[in-house]
Amino acid sequence: MIVALLVAGSVAGGLARDLALPAVIPKPQKMETGEGVFKLSAKSRICADRPSRATAEYLAERLRVVTGYPFKVASGKPDSDDILITTKDAHAALGDEGYELTVTSQSTAIRAVKQAGAFHGVQTLLQLLPPQAFAKTKVEGVAWELPAVQIEDQPRFKWRGMMLDVGRHFIPKEDVKRMIDAMALHKLNMFHWHLTEDQGWRIEIKKYPKLTEVGAWRASSPPYGNRNANDGQRHGGFYTQEEVKEVVAYAAARHITVVPEIEMPGHAAAAIASYPEFGNTDVPGFSPRVVTRWGVQPYTFAPREETFRFLEDVLTEVCALFPSKYIHIGGDEAPKTQWKQSACAQEAMKREGLKTEEELQSWFIRRIGKFLESKNRRLIGWDEIQEGGLPKTATMMVWRDAKWAKHALALGNDVVMATTSHTYLDYYQAKSESELARGNEFEAIGGFLPLEKVYSYNPAFVAENPAQEKQILGTQGQVWGEYVKDVNKAQYMAFPRVSALAEVAWTPQAHRNYQDFLRRLPTHLQRLDQMGVKYFKPEPTE
Ligand code: ACM
């Protein structure tokens, strides 16, 4: 089908030349093919300078698994069968994440200034091998050889991410690691871990054990296929701090930063069910529970000193676990109903001279932002954080509409483009009728976001000048969890749309071409097959 699409599509200018290139995703900035192949053998070693040693070990282990060759890591000069990874002679212009990969019939070398670049070079090198290079065990009968190429490559954007919502459905640590492996394949570098929700709090906080004793568990969930029903089954789970450290280290070894999200002031019902004293206790009918239905909930944190102390304590533990410069504090979909009803919230508004509840939210967020700054971190939040005034140093994650991006850019704030229009991976990727015909478990939240539309995204389209373009840090795909009950469904929703988005984020706009992406995709899907990733099989779209 993909081939048919390609033949039907018009062969654009540079495409004819691109057709001959190896199927690397995301497409490198510059790639030229040469003559011949470089053969790996039982004698091959990975030679690395000191800074490149860990990267060399990573590649060696990957190659050992599939080839069965010993692949020793060495520090000396490479012999004819060896692969070199080095920071020596790397052009400074490659930057923190760029690399140069040169394969001739005589030699293979990755040069990079920084190890993030060398690691991306390794991902490209693996993609030059047959797809069985992504298997989990030794594969016999494969010609382990690399085509001669000259690649110079670096990313367009510095924020290339994926968000995983584990609040709606808990996804165990080992499965999270599998998602991180698939991110590494795509040279993504930001894993946004959505850890708290109305329906579940997923991270152990030592000072507040009830957050996980109570907040990590709900009594029931809507089953697939009926949003207004109860399955009556207890659902939950959480990550201990040791498990969080393990995931953060696993990601760091793959040059991926884990950005934790702790939602406030809304999406907080599970936290408030655990510690009701931090909710708006003076509103009529106050009876917080870990929520058993989807959709926006009225429970918000109360704007009181005790609440700030609680949130600061939580964030102190979070900052100790996550080295990320950015800490995501949510900020989306916080209904103002309770603050309107709460005498205590209204008093806070009077005391602080705030005219609207939106200003109260901004005041709330500013306080948290100042606290994060005191820990040398930066606040990032969904675009609602600007509704009552945007803190100067806040980074905004735009999800609703480009107008929020334009507004933040005009104020001088940085932006990550995560709009529903092109990056919400909880939307259907084929027409809902065809998805649902396959069974209830294929239910999605709604919407329609086919692969081609993801690929057509240009996160910089909102920028009005080069300065604003620099304020756009990048983009990420959102795997929201209401209809994602396990890692298989997460993978189904994510891939290959994340493959398309990775190319959006990595490859210069002028070098991208959907027909050429489709040409490379079948090989890439074979890699995902080898990795055991349960992706959606793309269909022609209308
Ligand atoms: C969001 O979708 N509420 C960020």
Short mmCIF file of C-alpha atoms in Angstrom, two decimals, residues 222-227 428 432-445 482-485 489 492-493:
data_model
loop_
_atom_site.label_atom_id
_atom_site.label_comp_id
_atom_site.label_asym_id
_atom_site.label_seq_id
_atom_site.Cartn_x
_atom_site.Cartn_y
_atom_site.Cartn_z
CA PRO A 222 -14.81 2.93 32.37
CA PRO A 223 -14.31 -0.19 30.25
CA TYR A 224 -13.30 0.14 26.60
CA GLY A 225 -16.43 0.73 24.57
CA ASN A 226 -18.55 2.36 27.28
CA ARG A 227 -17.39 5.63 28.75
CA TYR A 428 -7.67 7.88 15.90
CA SER A 432 -12.91 5.59 13.91
CA GLU A 433 -15.35 3.23 12.15
CA SER A 434 -12.51 1.11 10.79
CA GLU A 435 -10.67 1.14 14.10
CA LEU A 436 -13.75 0.19 16.11
CA ALA A 437 -14.64 -2.54 13.62
CA ARG A 438 -11.52 -4.28 14.91
CA GLY A 439 -12.77 -4.36 18.50
CA ASN A 440 -13.42 -2.17 21.49
CA GLU A 441 -9.81 -2.19 22.53
CA PHE A 442 -9.07 -0.04 19.48
CA GLU A 443 -11.18 2.76 20.94
CA ALA A 444 -9.48 6.15 21.05
CA ILE A 445 -10.56 9.36 22.70
CA GLU A 482 -7.62 7.20 29.04
CA TYR A 483 -7.79 4.64 26.23
CA VAL A 484 -4.27 3.29 26.69
CA LYS A 485 -4.47 0.46 29.18
CA LYS A 489 -1.79 0.13 23.16
CA TYR A 492 -0.01 1.22 18.83
CA MET A 493 -1.02 4.83 19.34
#
